[in-house]
Amino acid sequence: MGSKRGIILYVVGLVLTIILAYETTSSSAQLSTNFYDYSCPAALPAIKKVVEAAVMKERRMGASLLRLHFHDCFVQGCDGSILLDSTDTIDSEKLANPNVNSIRGFEVIDDIKAEVDRVCGGPVVSCADILAVAARDSVAALAGPSWEVPLGRKDSTTANKDLANNDIPPPFLDLPALITNFKNQGLDERDLVLLSGAHTLGFAQCVTFRARLYNEANIDPAFAEMLKKACPNTGGDSNLSPLDPSPSEFDNRYFSQLTSYKGVLHSDQELFKGGSTDELVSHYSRNGEAFTSDFARSMIKMGNIKPLTGSQGQIRVNCRKVNQ
Ligand code: HEM
Ligand SMILES: [Ca+2]
């Protein structure tokens, strides 16, 4: 009798363990678009409102917020790690080469966080989710597509400056290295082309494309001459040039520029120079609608990189600091 009971208890325990294990693994991969529908339905409209005001004030901020989400996701996944300031225990990603004197928008994230916590009555929405939604709302505010953002990311308690230096692609990479870099994040060649299309928005500093102007042959000569005016051989490192001719408009001109060898960054032109991604670049240069809808898909894919979910991580009270 006793042993029968023991067996039943054992089986029940086993089943519970299996269910629990399944729940943990599936929830750690699962985000959902309705995550805040009950806990704070006012959150998403609040984010949109602050993003729209910031973009109205300065169009470039939309580009900067989009890039912030990208640079978050490529380091430890989309976990808000990029937002943490340096402390004794935090080696801030803000100081990594791809970010220092370059990445911007932290004050807007602070403004969004304050407004979201106000309307939700406390810290309900993670900083990582705020970054993902702000990127989406930025694109939409600059005439780009909108999409439903899968939500439920938690915030990291760590940052990794070394990983930021290693994993955020620098602009001097060639196509094979760009492909590998994206592949390491679970993104394919099509995602590389589509997400590089984010360079339809925003600006680059002279120091990031000088070598292309003065050393490379696969650049339209008149275009190179024009860029050299804003980017001399020496000095003017931080002078800005737009990444495409309409840096405040989400359109497909980035791709048509590439097909006429008017890419600003070396890494941009790598996507169209007789290699495996040429076809994709031509396709999106001819078909703006396809770019718009496929870009949204790739953004969702990028936003799903290694999120912390369920009991992992935390919801930060201050996006710049780990709780307590
Ligand atoms: C494919 C590899 C990529 C490389 C090598 C790269 C590199 C760069 C560089 C060097 C800049 C100029 C930064 C400066 O001068 O301060 C820049 C700007 C920008 N990048 Fe990328 N990027 C890449 C992919 C992406 C992706 C995937 C996104 C977003 C989905 C993105 C969004 C942006 C935006 C919006 C800007 C303009 C930011 C502003 O004006 O504040 N980039 N990128
Ligand atoms: Ca991160």
PDB file of N, CA, C and O in Angstrom, residues 30-37 39-40 43-44 47-48 51 65 69 72-73 77-83 109 112-113 116 124-137 147-156 303-310 314-316 319:
ATOM      1  N   GLN A  30       9.546  33.258 -25.160  1.00  0.00           N
ATOM      2  CA  GLN A  30       8.255  33.754 -25.615  1.00  0.00           C
ATOM      3  C   GLN A  30       7.949  35.179 -25.193  1.00  0.00           C
ATOM      4  O   GLN A  30       7.814  35.483 -24.022  1.00  0.00           O
ATOM      5  N   LEU A  31       7.833  36.044 -26.170  1.00  0.00           N
ATOM      6  CA  LEU A  31       7.342  37.392 -25.927  1.00  0.00           C
ATOM      7  C   LEU A  31       5.937  37.441 -26.495  1.00  0.00           C
ATOM      8  O   LEU A  31       5.580  36.621 -27.329  1.00  0.00           O
ATOM      9  N   SER A  32       5.121  38.401 -26.069  1.00  0.00           N
ATOM     10  CA  SER A  32       3.789  38.500 -26.662  1.00  0.00           C
ATOM     11  C   SER A  32       3.378  39.955 -26.839  1.00  0.00           C
ATOM     12  O   SER A  32       3.707  40.812 -26.015  1.00  0.00           O
ATOM     13  N   THR A  33       2.649  40.200 -27.924  1.00  0.00           N
ATOM     14  CA  THR A  33       2.305  41.587 -28.262  1.00  0.00           C
ATOM     15  C   THR A  33       1.302  42.178 -27.275  1.00  0.00           C
ATOM     16  O   THR A  33       1.171  43.389 -27.193  1.00  0.00           O
ATOM     17  N   ASN A  34       0.602  41.316 -26.526  1.00  0.00           N
ATOM     18  CA  ASN A  34      -0.394  41.853 -25.579  1.00  0.00           C
ATOM     19  C   ASN A  34       0.093  41.820 -24.124  1.00  0.00           C
ATOM     20  O   ASN A  34      -0.705  41.877 -23.207  1.00  0.00           O
ATOM     21  N   PHE A  35       1.403  41.777 -23.949  1.00  0.00           N
ATOM     22  CA  PHE A  35       1.985  41.585 -22.611  1.00  0.00           C
ATOM     23  C   PHE A  35       1.502  42.610 -21.574  1.00  0.00           C
ATOM     24  O   PHE A  35       1.298  42.272 -20.419  1.00  0.00           O
ATOM     25  N   TYR A  36       1.315  43.880 -21.985  1.00  0.00           N
ATOM     26  CA  TYR A  36       0.925  44.922 -21.022  1.00  0.00           C
ATOM     27  C   TYR A  36      -0.556  45.287 -21.122  1.00  0.00           C
ATOM     28  O   TYR A  36      -0.992  46.270 -20.526  1.00  0.00           O
ATOM     29  N   ASP A  37      -1.334  44.485 -21.868  1.00  0.00           N
ATOM     30  CA  ASP A  37      -2.747  44.826 -22.092  1.00  0.00           C
ATOM     31  C   ASP A  37      -3.534  44.923 -20.785  1.00  0.00           C
ATOM     32  O   ASP A  37      -4.440  45.741 -20.670  1.00  0.00           O
ATOM     33  N   SER A  39      -1.821  44.751 -17.426  1.00  0.00           N
ATOM     34  CA  SER A  39      -1.039  45.410 -16.364  1.00  0.00           C
ATOM     35  C   SER A  39      -0.922  46.912 -16.573  1.00  0.00           C
ATOM     36  O   SER A  39      -0.878  47.672 -15.611  1.00  0.00           O
ATOM     37  N   CYS A  40      -0.869  47.359 -17.830  1.00  0.00           N
ATOM     38  CA  CYS A  40      -0.812  48.806 -18.084  1.00  0.00           C
ATOM     39  C   CYS A  40      -1.151  49.119 -19.534  1.00  0.00           C
ATOM     40  O   CYS A  40      -0.263  49.356 -20.356  1.00  0.00           O
ATOM     41  N   ALA A  43       0.509  52.130 -21.384  1.00  0.00           N
ATOM     42  CA  ALA A  43       1.958  52.216 -21.573  1.00  0.00           C
ATOM     43  C   ALA A  43       2.357  52.546 -23.013  1.00  0.00           C
ATOM     44  O   ALA A  43       3.143  53.474 -23.253  1.00  0.00           O
ATOM     45  N   LEU A  44       1.817  51.788 -23.960  1.00  0.00           N
ATOM     46  CA  LEU A  44       2.257  51.987 -25.343  1.00  0.00           C
ATOM     47  C   LEU A  44       1.885  53.362 -25.899  1.00  0.00           C
ATOM     48  O   LEU A  44       2.725  54.013 -26.523  1.00  0.00           O
ATOM     49  N   ILE A  47       4.452  55.832 -24.553  1.00  0.00           N
ATOM     50  CA  ILE A  47       5.750  55.784 -25.237  1.00  0.00           C
ATOM     51  C   ILE A  47       5.654  56.533 -26.566  1.00  0.00           C
ATOM     52  O   ILE A  47       6.503  57.375 -26.890  1.00  0.00           O
ATOM     53  N   LYS A  48       4.598  56.252 -27.303  1.00  0.00           N
ATOM     54  CA  LYS A  48       4.414  56.872 -28.618  1.00  0.00           C
ATOM     55  C   LYS A  48       4.370  58.399 -28.499  1.00  0.00           C
ATOM     56  O   LYS A  48       4.990  59.114 -29.293  1.00  0.00           O
ATOM     57  N   VAL A  51       7.884  59.768 -27.820  1.00  0.00           N
ATOM     58  CA  VAL A  51       8.735  59.618 -29.019  1.00  0.00           C
ATOM     59  C   VAL A  51       8.334  60.661 -30.059  1.00  0.00           C
ATOM     60  O   VAL A  51       9.195  61.347 -30.637  1.00  0.00           O
ATOM     61  N   LEU A  65      17.167  56.773 -31.757  1.00  0.00           N
ATOM     62  CA  LEU A  65      16.450  55.800 -30.924  1.00  0.00           C
ATOM     63  C   LEU A  65      16.397  54.429 -31.591  1.00  0.00           C
ATOM     64  O   LEU A  65      16.490  53.392 -30.920  1.00  0.00           O
ATOM     65  N   HIS A  69      18.239  50.694 -29.972  1.00  0.00           N
ATOM     66  CA  HIS A  69      17.654  49.346 -29.845  1.00  0.00           C
ATOM     67  C   HIS A  69      18.579  48.316 -30.501  1.00  0.00           C
ATOM     68  O   HIS A  69      18.845  47.256 -29.922  1.00  0.00           O
ATOM     69  N   ASP A  72      21.570  47.728 -28.373  1.00  0.00           N
ATOM     70  CA  ASP A  72      21.196  46.949 -27.194  1.00  0.00           C
ATOM     71  C   ASP A  72      21.115  45.464 -27.564  1.00  0.00           C
ATOM     72  O   ASP A  72      21.755  44.614 -26.936  1.00  0.00           O
ATOM     73  N   CYS A  73      20.368  45.170 -28.617  1.00  0.00           N
ATOM     74  CA  CYS A  73      20.091  43.767 -28.959  1.00  0.00           C
ATOM     75  C   CYS A  73      21.345  42.973 -29.318  1.00  0.00           C
ATOM     76  O   CYS A  73      21.404  41.765 -29.078  1.00  0.00           O
ATOM     77  N   GLY A  77      21.775  40.342 -26.009  1.00  0.00           N
ATOM     78  CA  GLY A  77      20.362  40.344 -26.351  1.00  0.00           C
ATOM     79  C   GLY A  77      19.674  41.653 -25.974  1.00  0.00           C
ATOM     80  O   GLY A  77      20.299  42.560 -25.403  1.00  0.00           O
ATOM     81  N   CYS A  78      18.384  41.740 -26.292  1.00  0.00           N
ATOM     82  CA  CYS A  78      17.621  42.976 -26.063  1.00  0.00           C
ATOM     83  C   CYS A  78      17.209  43.039 -24.591  1.00  0.00           C
ATOM     84  O   CYS A  78      16.084  42.654 -24.235  1.00  0.00           O
ATOM     85  N   ASP A  79      18.116  43.514 -23.748  1.00  0.00           N
ATOM     86  CA  ASP A  79      17.916  43.466 -22.301  1.00  0.00           C
ATOM     87  C   ASP A  79      18.165  44.806 -21.616  1.00  0.00           C
ATOM     88  O   ASP A  79      18.324  44.858 -20.400  1.00  0.00           O
ATOM     89  N   GLY A  80      18.232  45.877 -22.413  1.00  0.00           N
ATOM     90  CA  GLY A  80      18.453  47.198 -21.830  1.00  0.00           C
ATOM     91  C   GLY A  80      19.849  47.398 -21.269  1.00  0.00           C
ATOM     92  O   GLY A  80      20.106  48.397 -20.588  1.00  0.00           O
ATOM     93  N   SER A  81      20.765  46.478 -21.570  1.00  0.00           N
ATOM     94  CA  SER A  81      22.122  46.587 -20.998  1.00  0.00           C
ATOM     95  C   SER A  81      22.821  47.868 -21.425  1.00  0.00           C
ATOM     96  O   SER A  81      23.623  48.431 -20.674  1.00  0.00           O
ATOM     97  N   ILE A  82      22.490  48.374 -22.615  1.00  0.00           N
ATOM     98  CA  ILE A  82      23.163  49.575 -23.131  1.00  0.00           C
ATOM     99  C   ILE A  82      22.833  50.818 -22.299  1.00  0.00           C
ATOM    100  O   ILE A  82      23.546  51.814 -22.346  1.00  0.00           O
ATOM    101  N   LEU A  83      21.752  50.747 -21.526  1.00  0.00           N
ATOM    102  CA  LEU A  83      21.306  51.938 -20.789  1.00  0.00           C
ATOM    103  C   LEU A  83      22.031  52.125 -19.458  1.00  0.00           C
ATOM    104  O   LEU A  83      21.946  53.191 -18.846  1.00  0.00           O
ATOM    105  N   ILE A 109      14.951  58.361 -23.503  1.00  0.00           N
ATOM    106  CA  ILE A 109      14.553  57.124 -22.817  1.00  0.00           C
ATOM    107  C   ILE A 109      14.184  57.438 -21.356  1.00  0.00           C
ATOM    108  O   ILE A 109      13.188  56.913 -20.845  1.00  0.00           O
ATOM    109  N   ILE A 112      10.747  58.952 -21.440  1.00  0.00           N
ATOM    110  CA  ILE A 112       9.726  57.927 -21.683  1.00  0.00           C
ATOM    111  C   ILE A 112       9.476  57.135 -20.407  1.00  0.00           C
ATOM    112  O   ILE A 112       8.339  56.914 -20.000  1.00  0.00           O
ATOM    113  N   LYS A 113      10.568  56.723 -19.769  1.00  0.00           N
ATOM    114  CA  LYS A 113      10.457  55.923 -18.546  1.00  0.00           C
ATOM    115  C   LYS A 113       9.644  56.668 -17.483  1.00  0.00           C
ATOM    116  O   LYS A 113       8.756  56.084 -16.837  1.00  0.00           O
ATOM    117  N   VAL A 116       5.960  56.700 -18.593  1.00  0.00           N
ATOM    118  CA  VAL A 116       5.353  55.362 -18.530  1.00  0.00           C
ATOM    119  C   VAL A 116       5.111  54.959 -17.066  1.00  0.00           C
ATOM    120  O   VAL A 116       4.041  54.437 -16.726  1.00  0.00           O
ATOM    121  N   VAL A 124       6.317  49.077 -14.326  1.00  0.00           N
ATOM    122  CA  VAL A 124       5.649  47.889 -14.864  1.00  0.00           C
ATOM    123  C   VAL A 124       6.296  47.463 -16.182  1.00  0.00           C
ATOM    124  O   VAL A 124       6.348  46.290 -16.511  1.00  0.00           O
ATOM    125  N   VAL A 125       6.794  48.458 -16.925  1.00  0.00           N
ATOM    126  CA  VAL A 125       7.335  48.209 -18.268  1.00  0.00           C
ATOM    127  C   VAL A 125       8.862  48.226 -18.194  1.00  0.00           C
ATOM    128  O   VAL A 125       9.451  49.145 -17.630  1.00  0.00           O
ATOM    129  N   SER A 126       9.484  47.208 -18.781  1.00  0.00           N
ATOM    130  CA  SER A 126      10.946  47.135 -18.736  1.00  0.00           C
ATOM    131  C   SER A 126      11.578  48.172 -19.662  1.00  0.00           C
ATOM    132  O   SER A 126      10.963  48.611 -20.647  1.00  0.00           O
ATOM    133  N   CYS A 127      12.806  48.542 -19.357  1.00  0.00           N
ATOM    134  CA  CYS A 127      13.559  49.481 -20.191  1.00  0.00           C
ATOM    135  C   CYS A 127      13.862  48.845 -21.544  1.00  0.00           C
ATOM    136  O   CYS A 127      13.889  49.522 -22.575  1.00  0.00           O
ATOM    137  N   ALA A 128      14.066  47.535 -21.561  1.00  0.00           N
ATOM    138  CA  ALA A 128      14.327  46.823 -22.815  1.00  0.00           C
ATOM    139  C   ALA A 128      13.112  46.901 -23.739  1.00  0.00           C
ATOM    140  O   ALA A 128      13.258  47.108 -24.953  1.00  0.00           O
ATOM    141  N   ASP A 129      11.912  46.747 -23.173  1.00  0.00           N
ATOM    142  CA  ASP A 129      10.695  46.890 -23.977  1.00  0.00           C
ATOM    143  C   ASP A 129      10.510  48.333 -24.442  1.00  0.00           C
ATOM    144  O   ASP A 129      10.062  48.583 -25.570  1.00  0.00           O
ATOM    145  N   ILE A 130      10.844  49.291 -23.576  1.00  0.00           N
ATOM    146  CA  ILE A 130      10.744  50.702 -23.970  1.00  0.00           C
ATOM    147  C   ILE A 130      11.617  50.960 -25.203  1.00  0.00           C
ATOM    148  O   ILE A 130      11.193  51.620 -26.158  1.00  0.00           O
ATOM    149  N   LEU A 131      12.829  50.392 -25.219  1.00  0.00           N
ATOM    150  CA  LEU A 131      13.718  50.573 -26.381  1.00  0.00           C
ATOM    151  C   LEU A 131      13.096  49.998 -27.652  1.00  0.00           C
ATOM    152  O   LEU A 131      13.159  50.613 -28.716  1.00  0.00           O
ATOM    153  N   ALA A 132      12.502  48.819 -27.540  1.00  0.00           N
ATOM    154  CA  ALA A 132      11.916  48.157 -28.716  1.00  0.00           C
ATOM    155  C   ALA A 132      10.727  48.946 -29.262  1.00  0.00           C
ATOM    156  O   ALA A 132      10.575  49.094 -30.479  1.00  0.00           O
ATOM    157  N   VAL A 133       9.894  49.445 -28.355  1.00  0.00           N
ATOM    158  CA  VAL A 133       8.707  50.195 -28.782  1.00  0.00           C
ATOM    159  C   VAL A 133       9.107  51.580 -29.305  1.00  0.00           C
ATOM    160  O   VAL A 133       8.558  52.064 -30.304  1.00  0.00           O
ATOM    161  N   ALA A 134      10.090  52.202 -28.648  1.00  0.00           N
ATOM    162  CA  ALA A 134      10.554  53.522 -29.098  1.00  0.00           C
ATOM    163  C   ALA A 134      11.162  53.435 -30.498  1.00  0.00           C
ATOM    164  O   ALA A 134      10.990  54.347 -31.315  1.00  0.00           O
ATOM    165  N   ALA A 135      11.845  52.333 -30.800  1.00  0.00           N
ATOM    166  CA  ALA A 135      12.415  52.142 -32.143  1.00  0.00           C
ATOM    167  C   ALA A 135      11.286  52.059 -33.169  1.00  0.00           C
ATOM    168  O   ALA A 135      11.326  52.699 -34.222  1.00  0.00           O
ATOM    169  N   ARG A 136      10.271  51.269 -32.856  1.00  0.00           N
ATOM    170  CA  ARG A 136       9.122  51.135 -33.744  1.00  0.00           C
ATOM    171  C   ARG A 136       8.420  52.486 -33.963  1.00  0.00           C
ATOM    172  O   ARG A 136       8.147  52.891 -35.093  1.00  0.00           O
ATOM    173  N   ASP A 137       8.171  53.207 -32.852  1.00  0.00           N
ATOM    174  CA  ASP A 137       7.459  54.479 -32.958  1.00  0.00           C
ATOM    175  C   ASP A 137       8.299  55.541 -33.670  1.00  0.00           C
ATOM    176  O   ASP A 137       7.751  56.445 -34.310  1.00  0.00           O
ATOM    177  N   TRP A 147       4.520  48.235 -36.700  1.00  0.00           N
ATOM    178  CA  TRP A 147       4.306  46.797 -36.516  1.00  0.00           C
ATOM    179  C   TRP A 147       4.002  46.550 -35.051  1.00  0.00           C
ATOM    180  O   TRP A 147       4.239  47.415 -34.203  1.00  0.00           O
ATOM    181  N   GLU A 148       3.461  45.382 -34.767  1.00  0.00           N
ATOM    182  CA  GLU A 148       3.174  45.010 -33.394  1.00  0.00           C
ATOM    183  C   GLU A 148       4.441  44.457 -32.772  1.00  0.00           C
ATOM    184  O   GLU A 148       5.028  43.502 -33.298  1.00  0.00           O
ATOM    185  N   VAL A 149       4.870  45.030 -31.664  1.00  0.00           N
ATOM    186  CA  VAL A 149       6.125  44.630 -31.030  1.00  0.00           C
ATOM    187  C   VAL A 149       5.862  43.541 -29.991  1.00  0.00           C
ATOM    188  O   VAL A 149       5.112  43.767 -29.036  1.00  0.00           O
ATOM    189  N   PRO A 150       6.452  42.366 -30.155  1.00  0.00           N
ATOM    190  CA  PRO A 150       6.383  41.362 -29.093  1.00  0.00           C
ATOM    191  C   PRO A 150       7.037  41.914 -27.824  1.00  0.00           C
ATOM    192  O   PRO A 150       8.128  42.488 -27.903  1.00  0.00           O
ATOM    193  N   LEU A 151       6.383  41.757 -26.673  1.00  0.00           N
ATOM    194  CA  LEU A 151       6.832  42.395 -25.434  1.00  0.00           C
ATOM    195  C   LEU A 151       6.941  41.395 -24.288  1.00  0.00           C
ATOM    196  O   LEU A 151       6.458  40.270 -24.385  1.00  0.00           O
ATOM    197  N   GLY A 152       7.555  41.857 -23.207  1.00  0.00           N
ATOM    198  CA  GLY A 152       7.730  41.021 -22.022  1.00  0.00           C
ATOM    199  C   GLY A 152       9.200  40.785 -21.708  1.00  0.00           C
ATOM    200  O   GLY A 152       9.532  39.925 -20.891  1.00  0.00           O
ATOM    201  N   ARG A 153      10.084  41.566 -22.355  1.00  0.00           N
ATOM    202  CA  ARG A 153      11.507  41.486 -22.025  1.00  0.00           C
ATOM    203  C   ARG A 153      11.726  42.014 -20.608  1.00  0.00           C
ATOM    204  O   ARG A 153      11.066  42.965 -20.200  1.00  0.00           O
ATOM    205  N   LYS A 154      12.664  41.415 -19.892  1.00  0.00           N
ATOM    206  CA  LYS A 154      13.093  41.967 -18.620  1.00  0.00           C
ATOM    207  C   LYS A 154      14.447  42.664 -18.816  1.00  0.00           C
ATOM    208  O   LYS A 154      15.111  42.456 -19.839  1.00  0.00           O
ATOM    209  N   ASP A 155      14.838  43.475 -17.824  1.00  0.00           N
ATOM    210  CA  ASP A 155      16.101  44.218 -17.900  1.00  0.00           C
ATOM    211  C   ASP A 155      17.233  43.439 -17.252  1.00  0.00           C
ATOM    212  O   ASP A 155      17.038  42.769 -16.229  1.00  0.00           O
ATOM    213  N   SER A 156      18.411  43.590 -17.831  1.00  0.00           N
ATOM    214  CA  SER A 156      19.590  42.900 -17.311  1.00  0.00           C
ATOM    215  C   SER A 156      20.060  43.542 -16.006  1.00  0.00           C
ATOM    216  O   SER A 156      19.724  44.694 -15.701  1.00  0.00           O
ATOM    217  N   GLY A 303      14.475  42.171 -32.528  1.00  0.00           N
ATOM    218  CA  GLY A 303      13.960  42.438 -31.185  1.00  0.00           C
ATOM    219  C   GLY A 303      13.780  41.184 -30.348  1.00  0.00           C
ATOM    220  O   GLY A 303      13.613  41.258 -29.126  1.00  0.00           O
ATOM    221  N   ASN A 304      13.800  40.027 -31.002  1.00  0.00           N
ATOM    222  CA  ASN A 304      13.647  38.751 -30.285  1.00  0.00           C
ATOM    223  C   ASN A 304      14.983  38.136 -29.882  1.00  0.00           C
ATOM    224  O   ASN A 304      15.001  37.013 -29.361  1.00  0.00           O
ATOM    225  N   ILE A 305      16.096  38.838 -30.114  1.00  0.00           N
ATOM    226  CA  ILE A 305      17.394  38.261 -29.759  1.00  0.00           C
ATOM    227  C   ILE A 305      17.503  38.118 -28.235  1.00  0.00           C
ATOM    228  O   ILE A 305      17.416  39.114 -27.500  1.00  0.00           O
ATOM    229  N   LYS A 306      17.666  36.890 -27.807  1.00  0.00           N
ATOM    230  CA  LYS A 306      17.944  36.507 -26.406  1.00  0.00           C
ATOM    231  C   LYS A 306      17.294  37.380 -25.333  1.00  0.00           C
ATOM    232  O   LYS A 306      17.980  37.901 -24.458  1.00  0.00           O
ATOM    233  N   PRO A 307      15.976  37.524 -25.337  1.00  0.00           N
ATOM    234  CA  PRO A 307      15.375  38.343 -24.279  1.00  0.00           C
ATOM    235  C   PRO A 307      15.431  37.614 -22.936  1.00  0.00           C
ATOM    236  O   PRO A 307      15.395  36.385 -22.895  1.00  0.00           O
ATOM    237  N   LEU A 308      15.517  38.372 -21.865  1.00  0.00           N
ATOM    238  CA  LEU A 308      15.293  37.811 -20.525  1.00  0.00           C
ATOM    239  C   LEU A 308      13.784  37.826 -20.326  1.00  0.00           C
ATOM    240  O   LEU A 308      13.133  38.825 -20.610  1.00  0.00           O
ATOM    241  N   THR A 309      13.210  36.717 -19.861  1.00  0.00           N
ATOM    242  CA  THR A 309      11.755  36.690 -19.669  1.00  0.00           C
ATOM    243  C   THR A 309      11.409  36.001 -18.363  1.00  0.00           C
ATOM    244  O   THR A 309      12.277  35.421 -17.704  1.00  0.00           O
ATOM    245  N   GLY A 310      10.131  36.072 -18.019  1.00  0.00           N
ATOM    246  CA  GLY A 310       9.654  35.408 -16.806  1.00  0.00           C
ATOM    247  C   GLY A 310      10.381  35.910 -15.585  1.00  0.00           C
ATOM    248  O   GLY A 310      10.458  37.113 -15.343  1.00  0.00           O
ATOM    249  N   GLN A 314      15.019  41.852 -14.287  1.00  0.00           N
ATOM    250  CA  GLN A 314      14.196  42.692 -13.414  1.00  0.00           C
ATOM    251  C   GLN A 314      13.573  43.809 -14.250  1.00  0.00           C
ATOM    252  O   GLN A 314      13.894  43.948 -15.430  1.00  0.00           O
ATOM    253  N   ILE A 315      12.666  44.545 -13.643  1.00  0.00           N
ATOM    254  CA  ILE A 315      12.167  45.762 -14.283  1.00  0.00           C
ATOM    255  C   ILE A 315      12.804  46.918 -13.535  1.00  0.00           C
ATOM    256  O   ILE A 315      12.498  47.165 -12.368  1.00  0.00           O
ATOM    257  N   ARG A 316      13.728  47.594 -14.205  1.00  0.00           N
ATOM    258  CA  ARG A 316      14.478  48.644 -13.513  1.00  0.00           C
ATOM    259  C   ARG A 316      13.593  49.817 -13.119  1.00  0.00           C
ATOM    260  O   ARG A 316      12.698  50.208 -13.872  1.00  0.00           O
ATOM    261  N   CYS A 319      16.318  53.359 -15.616  1.00  0.00           N
ATOM    262  CA  CYS A 319      16.918  52.600 -16.731  1.00  0.00           C
ATOM    263  C   CYS A 319      18.437  52.639 -16.714  1.00  0.00           C
ATOM    264  O   CYS A 319      19.093  51.773 -17.300  1.00  0.00           O
TER     265      CYS A 319
END
